[in-house]
Amino acid sequence: MKNRTWRLQNLYWIQTKDGRVIKFNPNWAQRLLYAAIWYMNLILKARQMGITTFICILFLDAAVFNSNTHCGIIAHNKDDAEDFFFNKVKFAYDRLPPQVQGMVQAVNDSARQLRFSNGSSIKVGTSMRSGTLQYLHVSEFGKICAKYPDKAKEIVTGALNTVQAGQFIFIESTAEGQHGYFYDYCEKAKNLLLQGKDLTPLDFRFFFFPWWKHPDYMIDPEGVVISQTDELYFLELEAKIGTKLTAGQKAWYVKKKETQDEDMLREYPSTPEEAFAAKIKGAYYAKQMAKIRIERRICKVPYEPAIPVNVGWDLGMNDTTVLWFHQRIGVENRIIDYYEENGESLAHYVKVMQDRGYVYGQHFLPHDVEVHELTQAEKKTRKEVLEDLGVRNIVVVDKAVGLADGIEAVRNFLPTCYFDEAKTKDGRAGLDAYQKEWDEKIGGYRDHPLHNWASNPADGFRMLAVGFSPRRIMKGKKSRRRRDARVV
């Protein structure tokens, strides 16, 4: 009983998905996590690895066999919170041997919390800001970051701060796009792992559990047709992971992909990079961006000096301003560069364009460039300020082209686009993450975008797509040139 490893393998019972009650025996992924537990643990995984079940059992064991130990589990929605509490934590406690329950009794059994006679407790919920915890688990944090950015921030500033250095935090999730706390934490932790650096108690240890390590993910390959595209994928994967896949693994993957389609990368990733390359649910341009990657149109896209560079803008007075740099060559729309910054004057962005040394064509800006005044003292619109700074060929995208039409214009524009892999990385992340707002009450997406960081690069690209379209509806004429002003 004094040996935690023995307890985890012999004391606890769980319920399988098919309703069977079995003694908990850690699987390969659970054993790997247990063997390498750190104070801060960050877990990126494929589905059905049993990580949440293991952590619930681990926390219950810590609370029952240690006095004054407080554990918290955060789920990404109410249904999951109730499932964790009743079907994992309470289920396992109710089936402990009578002598253990007699030694450590549940003195307060509420809807989502167990308090024990030894002063310990375990609580499950969708948020956790107050109190002090020795153990914290955040489940599906990637989904929380994507759907509920305010809740994600509350978890980071609130729940994570309830756990002092030297205690234990477990954050696990499938991936949801290349932005947000979970993505940033994974990138930093992965880099620390690759560099072999010693971790402090406040550094995350990175764990990745891919589908191809799971022994159950294979089927009889007879009759399963593997396409040339899939064979190429498997060859490239084997080169990356240094392991040969069996015929049964390949057959399982191909058949699973038939039902999962584009979600395969997120739900059953082969590599961490692949996990974060998957589309975000509710994303407006998911299909178009996925096709761009499949067709390898994210590559090195050089600047052609003989062709003018058009710029799609999104302006913000006290917000982020973005610039998309575009060249039209034949039937191809080449996105050669991207820039964004926050809190800078218009002069800053004009200098950025000048420093790049491109020969510019048209500048596509939103309609409010003619409405908003830069300052009360100057009484000038931002369009007039840009003209004074030497920006020529300003085209104001008409307000009559609504958001829905603009999104459709982007969808029609993207199939002809090539993106420079290095220079447009941040902008592409915005296009990937531009998504509909989630409505918890109806359990679905609303018909308007989630206003977050991705809105800025998406709005700037929309100005470019609508503005450059041959059938565009534009307001105003090109600005007149001034001989005494530098042309940008």
XYZ file of C-alpha atoms in Angstrom:
488
model
C 0.000 0.000 0.000
C 2.953 2.355 0.488
C 4.070 1.815 -3.102
C 2.224 4.140 -5.508
C 3.179 2.098 -8.552
C 1.673 -1.015 -6.985
C -1.474 0.875 -5.993
C -2.008 2.230 -9.511
C -1.791 -1.285 -10.930
C -3.904 -3.092 -8.334
C -6.406 -0.899 -6.462
C -8.467 0.940 -9.049
C -11.294 -0.071 -11.341
C -12.478 1.694 -14.477
C -15.312 1.354 -16.962
C -14.484 0.720 -20.611
C -16.327 2.374 -23.488
C -18.295 -0.807 -24.086
C -19.514 -0.799 -20.477
C -17.226 -3.441 -18.974
C -15.779 -2.880 -15.488
C -12.114 -3.863 -15.394
C -9.144 -3.392 -13.085
C -7.061 -0.410 -14.177
C -3.762 -1.507 -15.695
C -1.767 1.353 -17.268
C -1.248 1.068 -21.013
C 1.951 1.969 -22.877
C 1.220 5.721 -23.089
C 0.147 5.947 -19.454
C 3.268 4.072 -18.364
C 5.532 6.373 -20.391
C 3.914 9.447 -18.863
C 4.128 8.006 -15.350
C 7.794 7.076 -15.752
C 8.766 10.597 -16.835
C 6.394 12.778 -14.782
C 7.705 16.290 -14.191
C 6.260 19.185 -12.229
C 4.885 20.803 -15.405
C 3.659 18.268 -17.967
C 2.445 19.153 -21.460
C 0.838 16.345 -23.442
C 0.008 16.456 -27.159
C -1.684 13.271 -28.281
C -3.787 11.269 -30.653
C -7.267 10.252 -29.512
C -8.088 7.340 -27.228
C -4.776 7.181 -25.414
C -6.402 7.098 -21.960
C -4.379 10.027 -20.653
C -7.303 11.733 -18.885
C -8.348 8.449 -17.247
C -4.813 7.925 -15.985
C -4.546 11.450 -14.572
C -7.914 11.124 -12.809
C -6.737 7.878 -11.170
C -3.373 9.443 -10.313
C -5.069 12.423 -8.647
C -7.484 10.220 -6.720
C -4.569 8.170 -5.451
C -2.709 11.322 -4.389
C -5.743 12.612 -2.490
C -6.593 9.315 -0.762
C -3.068 8.381 0.297
C -1.774 11.862 1.228
C -3.192 14.256 3.792
C -4.191 17.816 2.893
C -3.618 17.295 -0.815
C -5.946 19.218 -3.133
C -6.457 18.255 -6.776
C -8.326 20.118 -9.514
C -9.435 18.917 -12.946
C -10.628 21.399 -15.598
C -12.692 20.086 -18.509
C -13.442 22.102 -21.634
C -17.215 21.805 -21.195
C -19.832 20.888 -18.602
C -20.603 17.442 -20.019
C -16.960 16.392 -19.898
C -16.617 17.753 -16.368
C -19.526 15.590 -15.197
C -18.156 12.572 -17.055
C -14.722 12.951 -15.446
C -16.218 13.256 -11.969
C -18.873 10.526 -12.015
C -17.388 8.013 -14.473
C -13.705 8.299 -13.618
C -13.029 9.822 -10.178
C -16.103 8.798 -8.167
C -16.443 5.496 -10.043
C -12.907 4.522 -9.032
C -13.284 5.688 -5.408
C -16.575 3.807 -4.904
C -14.834 0.574 -5.946
C -11.774 0.864 -3.727
C -11.363 -1.989 -1.227
C -13.541 -1.472 1.899
C -10.490 -1.240 4.155
C -9.178 1.708 2.092
C -12.538 3.485 2.123
C -12.770 2.884 5.871
C -9.337 4.394 6.381
C -10.023 7.484 4.202
C -13.707 8.300 4.019
C -15.494 10.659 1.635
C -16.907 13.150 4.147
C -18.393 15.507 1.537
C -19.674 14.055 -1.723
C -21.090 16.927 -3.807
C -21.925 17.126 -7.495
C -18.334 17.746 -8.583
C -16.158 17.409 -5.493
C -14.983 14.720 -3.103
C -13.640 15.781 0.272
C -11.898 13.160 2.358
C -11.439 12.601 6.079
C -7.677 13.143 5.730
C -8.213 16.771 4.674
C -7.616 16.124 0.983
C -10.012 16.834 -1.876
C -10.504 16.394 -5.605
C -12.655 18.806 -7.612
C -13.772 18.789 -11.256
C -15.138 21.831 -13.151
C -14.844 24.073 -16.187
C -12.826 26.736 -14.353
C -10.793 26.940 -11.173
C -9.450 30.258 -9.996
C -9.489 30.349 -6.203
C -7.759 28.214 -3.605
C -4.439 26.418 -3.603
C -3.846 23.157 -5.443
C -1.066 20.619 -5.338
C -2.265 18.885 -8.522
C -3.981 20.479 -11.554
C -5.127 18.872 -14.782
C -6.414 20.886 -17.761
C -8.093 18.665 -20.344
C -8.383 19.575 -24.038
C -6.693 22.915 -23.524
C -6.217 23.320 -27.282
C -9.987 23.274 -27.779
C -10.445 25.779 -24.951
C -7.922 28.134 -26.554
C -9.671 27.876 -29.941
C -13.311 28.119 -28.817
C -13.091 30.078 -25.591
C -10.062 32.408 -25.664
C -11.318 34.334 -22.612
C -11.622 31.097 -20.643
C -8.126 30.077 -21.783
C -6.738 33.347 -20.463
C -8.599 32.838 -17.180
C -7.043 29.384 -16.828
C -3.557 30.751 -17.468
C -3.873 33.753 -15.152
C -6.053 32.039 -12.563
C -5.940 28.248 -12.357
C -2.248 27.826 -13.223
C -1.403 30.294 -10.475
C -3.190 28.192 -7.853
C -0.354 25.670 -8.171
C 2.962 26.689 -6.645
C 6.356 25.823 -8.117
C 7.272 22.268 -7.188
C 3.691 20.998 -7.353
C 2.176 19.246 -10.383
C 0.382 20.483 -13.497
C -0.808 18.321 -16.410
C -2.086 20.005 -19.583
C -3.223 17.636 -22.332
C -5.041 18.080 -25.610
C -5.309 17.345 -29.262
C -4.134 20.295 -31.360
C -6.308 23.171 -32.582
C -4.331 25.382 -34.952
C -1.022 27.195 -34.796
C -1.898 29.856 -32.265
C -2.960 30.229 -28.679
C -1.499 29.257 -25.328
C -1.447 25.514 -26.008
C 0.431 25.901 -29.296
C 2.890 28.389 -27.785
C 3.520 26.172 -24.756
C 4.080 23.136 -26.983
C 6.541 24.966 -29.238
C 8.591 26.190 -26.280
C 8.529 22.819 -24.479
C 9.375 20.941 -27.687
C 12.359 23.210 -28.297
C 13.619 22.655 -24.749
C 13.356 18.908 -25.330
C 15.212 19.061 -28.657
C 17.943 21.220 -27.138
C 18.363 18.807 -24.236
C 18.245 21.592 -21.669
C 17.670 20.930 -17.983
C 14.168 21.923 -16.922
C 13.299 24.151 -13.994
C 10.176 23.401 -11.910
C 8.424 26.078 -13.991
C 9.309 24.593 -17.392
C 6.953 22.229 -19.193
C 8.139 18.753 -20.142
C 6.815 17.874 -23.593
C 5.120 14.542 -24.307
C 3.787 13.436 -27.690
C 1.791 10.243 -28.186
C 1.181 9.539 -31.918
C -1.227 7.039 -33.419
C 1.513 4.786 -34.802
C 2.789 3.906 -31.318
C -0.601 2.580 -30.213
C -0.646 -1.243 -30.556
C -4.412 -1.285 -31.159
C -4.201 0.913 -34.239
C -3.845 -1.788 -36.873
C -6.170 -4.075 -38.827
C -5.935 -6.979 -41.245
C -4.541 -5.363 -44.426
C -6.155 -7.828 -46.821
C -8.466 -6.054 -49.257
C -7.408 -2.563 -48.168
C -6.256 -0.507 -51.158
C -3.486 1.956 -50.423
C -3.221 4.738 -52.984
C 0.013 6.094 -54.414
C -0.539 9.306 -52.434
C -0.884 7.372 -49.187
C 2.187 5.265 -49.954
C 4.186 8.447 -50.507
C 2.873 9.794 -47.194
C 3.959 6.628 -45.371
C 7.418 6.740 -46.962
C 7.926 10.325 -45.851
C 6.612 9.515 -42.366
C 8.932 6.519 -41.964
C 11.881 8.723 -42.877
C 10.856 11.252 -40.221
C 10.234 8.804 -37.371
C 12.959 6.281 -38.223
C 10.524 3.361 -37.981
C 8.933 1.071 -40.553
C 5.153 0.887 -40.447
C 3.502 -2.497 -40.736
C 0.941 -3.343 -43.407
C -1.676 -3.508 -40.642
C -0.864 -0.011 -39.424
C -1.066 1.412 -42.926
C -4.397 -0.331 -43.518
C -5.796 1.040 -40.241
C -4.694 4.581 -41.110
C -6.164 4.479 -44.618
C -9.532 3.168 -43.436
C -9.670 5.589 -40.523
C -8.916 8.491 -42.845
C -11.939 7.576 -44.963
C -14.209 8.650 -42.086
C -12.033 11.364 -40.522
C -10.934 13.037 -43.780
C -9.221 16.364 -42.998
C -9.676 15.828 -39.253
C -7.194 12.935 -39.356
C -4.230 15.232 -38.823
C -5.703 16.628 -35.618
C -7.344 13.511 -34.172
C -4.627 11.005 -35.111
C -1.424 12.959 -35.781
C 1.802 11.271 -36.814
C 4.060 14.135 -35.723
C 3.642 17.266 -33.583
C 3.979 19.460 -36.674
C 1.218 17.523 -38.402
C -1.068 17.908 -35.380
C -0.889 21.687 -35.478
C -1.194 21.820 -39.277
C -4.719 20.406 -39.079
C -7.659 22.657 -39.778
C -9.467 24.402 -36.933
C -13.117 23.469 -36.532
C -15.358 26.281 -37.709
C -12.525 27.844 -39.742
C -13.742 29.754 -42.790
C -10.866 28.783 -45.081
C -10.071 25.271 -43.815
C -10.656 23.463 -47.139
C -8.810 26.049 -49.198
C -5.781 26.145 -46.878
C -5.677 22.342 -46.685
C -5.625 22.124 -50.484
C -2.855 24.724 -50.633
C -0.730 22.470 -48.406
C -1.589 19.298 -50.304
C -0.625 20.963 -53.590
C 2.587 22.286 -51.983
C 1.769 25.912 -52.722
C 3.522 27.023 -49.541
C 7.076 27.295 -50.767
C 9.743 29.839 -51.598
C 8.077 32.609 -53.612
C 10.632 35.132 -54.900
C 9.960 38.792 -55.621
C 9.803 39.605 -59.334
C 11.159 43.173 -59.774
C 9.414 43.654 -63.130
C 5.963 43.105 -61.591
C 4.326 45.659 -59.263
C 3.532 44.613 -55.691
C -0.007 45.205 -54.441
C -0.701 45.577 -50.734
C -3.785 44.483 -48.815
C -4.193 46.493 -45.596
C -6.079 46.177 -42.360
C -5.844 49.366 -40.323
C -6.279 49.853 -36.614
C -5.924 53.089 -34.681
C -4.970 51.375 -31.437
C -5.037 47.883 -32.862
C -2.871 45.658 -35.006
C -2.196 46.814 -38.567
C -1.284 44.235 -41.192
C 0.149 44.367 -44.705
C -0.120 41.567 -47.269
C 2.284 41.854 -50.249
C 1.011 40.386 -53.532
C 2.126 39.946 -57.124
C -0.003 38.707 -60.006
C 2.000 36.640 -62.494
C 0.033 34.906 -65.226
C -2.867 33.162 -63.512
C -1.011 32.916 -60.189
C -1.520 35.151 -57.197
C 1.803 35.126 -55.371
C 1.831 36.229 -51.737
C 5.464 37.171 -51.276
C 5.485 38.861 -47.868
C 3.521 39.787 -44.757
C 3.961 42.295 -41.955
C 2.043 43.159 -38.796
C 2.639 45.421 -35.837
C 0.714 47.048 -33.035
C 0.538 50.618 -31.765
C 2.638 52.228 -34.505
C 1.900 55.301 -36.613
C 1.129 55.188 -40.328
C 4.605 56.553 -40.996
C 6.042 53.373 -39.508
C 4.212 51.171 -42.026
C 5.177 53.401 -44.941
C 8.826 53.075 -43.894
C 8.443 49.293 -43.664
C 7.266 49.241 -47.278
C 10.061 51.560 -48.401
C 12.706 49.445 -46.654
C 11.567 46.329 -48.502
C 12.472 47.958 -51.799
C 9.500 46.664 -53.752
C 7.983 48.533 -56.703
C 4.370 49.048 -55.641
C 1.142 48.884 -57.596
C -2.165 49.314 -55.787
C -2.958 49.586 -52.091
C -6.306 48.083 -51.050
C -7.670 49.598 -47.858
C -10.951 49.305 -45.930
C -13.615 51.969 -46.392
C -13.063 53.513 -42.939
C -9.719 54.876 -44.141
C -11.781 57.780 -45.502
C -13.927 58.213 -42.407
C -11.759 57.991 -39.317
C -9.623 60.949 -38.419
C -6.050 60.324 -37.339
C -6.104 63.082 -34.699
C -8.523 65.806 -33.702
C -5.827 68.439 -34.287
C -4.951 67.563 -37.879
C -8.494 66.873 -39.048
C -7.173 64.490 -41.685
C -8.369 61.083 -42.661
C -5.853 58.286 -42.652
C -6.110 58.123 -46.426
C -4.958 61.741 -46.626
C -2.136 61.052 -44.188
C -0.959 58.094 -46.286
C -1.046 60.257 -49.409
C 1.035 62.898 -47.636
C 3.530 60.160 -46.781
C 3.847 59.268 -50.454
C 1.496 56.291 -50.810
C -0.028 56.236 -54.290
C -2.735 54.247 -56.049
C -4.922 53.854 -52.974
C -8.072 51.887 -53.717
C -10.824 51.983 -51.110
C -12.740 48.721 -50.905
C -16.412 49.605 -50.999
C -18.451 49.059 -47.858
C -21.163 47.630 -50.114
C -19.044 44.485 -50.433
C -20.224 42.894 -47.201
C -18.426 40.460 -44.939
C -20.088 37.365 -46.394
C -19.256 38.399 -49.967
C -15.720 39.236 -48.873
C -15.229 35.804 -47.304
C -16.501 34.202 -50.498
C -14.078 36.361 -52.499
C -11.195 35.020 -50.380
C -12.355 31.447 -50.934
C -12.339 32.063 -54.692
C -8.962 33.821 -54.499
C -7.055 31.215 -52.474
C -7.053 28.411 -55.103
C -4.718 30.520 -57.261
C -2.432 31.613 -54.399
C 1.163 30.666 -53.638
C 2.550 31.714 -50.227
C 6.173 32.316 -49.348
C 6.844 29.749 -46.639
C 9.051 31.912 -44.413
C 7.769 35.453 -44.924
C 4.031 34.770 -44.688
C 4.030 32.328 -41.757
C 2.260 34.642 -39.290
C -0.308 35.745 -41.844
C -1.122 32.171 -42.867
C -1.667 31.283 -39.221
C -4.336 33.981 -39.160
C -6.059 32.593 -42.253
C -6.004 29.125 -40.706
C -7.464 30.364 -37.419
C -10.128 32.727 -38.778
C -13.249 30.987 -37.573
C -16.897 31.306 -36.684
C -17.794 32.180 -33.123
C -18.865 29.255 -30.975
C -22.198 29.541 -29.156
C -22.241 27.386 -26.047
C -26.022 27.768 -25.630
C -26.922 26.280 -29.004
C -23.906 23.983 -29.151
C -22.928 25.269 -32.589
C -21.247 28.057 -34.519
C -22.778 31.463 -35.118
C -22.908 33.101 -38.545
C -20.266 35.698 -37.721
C -16.528 35.512 -37.040
C -14.896 35.163 -33.659
C -13.182 38.501 -33.068
C -9.670 37.650 -31.977
C -6.081 38.031 -33.188
C -6.879 36.183 -36.447
C -9.353 38.881 -37.508
C -6.552 41.289 -38.434
C -4.645 39.141 -40.972
C -7.945 37.765 -42.298
C -9.410 41.246 -42.807
C -6.264 42.446 -44.550
C -6.314 39.465 -46.882
C -9.993 40.080 -47.569
C -9.152 43.621 -48.701
C -6.613 42.141 -51.108
C -8.957 39.454 -52.461
C -11.916 41.820 -52.942
C -9.782 44.686 -54.164
C -7.794 42.762 -56.747
C -10.750 40.834 -58.170
C -11.395 41.835 -61.811
C -15.079 42.272 -60.917
C -14.435 44.346 -57.831
C -16.753 47.158 -56.844
C -14.533 50.037 -55.831
C -15.113 53.474 -54.458
C -13.150 56.454 -55.708
C -10.337 56.841 -58.177
C -6.631 56.460 -57.906
C -4.973 59.221 -55.936
C -3.197 61.925 -57.904
C 0.590 61.873 -57.848
C 2.544 64.674 -56.196
C 5.962 65.436 -57.545
C 7.310 66.504 -54.155
C 6.251 63.281 -52.366
C 8.040 59.962 -52.342
C 6.001 57.348 -54.191
C 5.378 54.084 -52.345
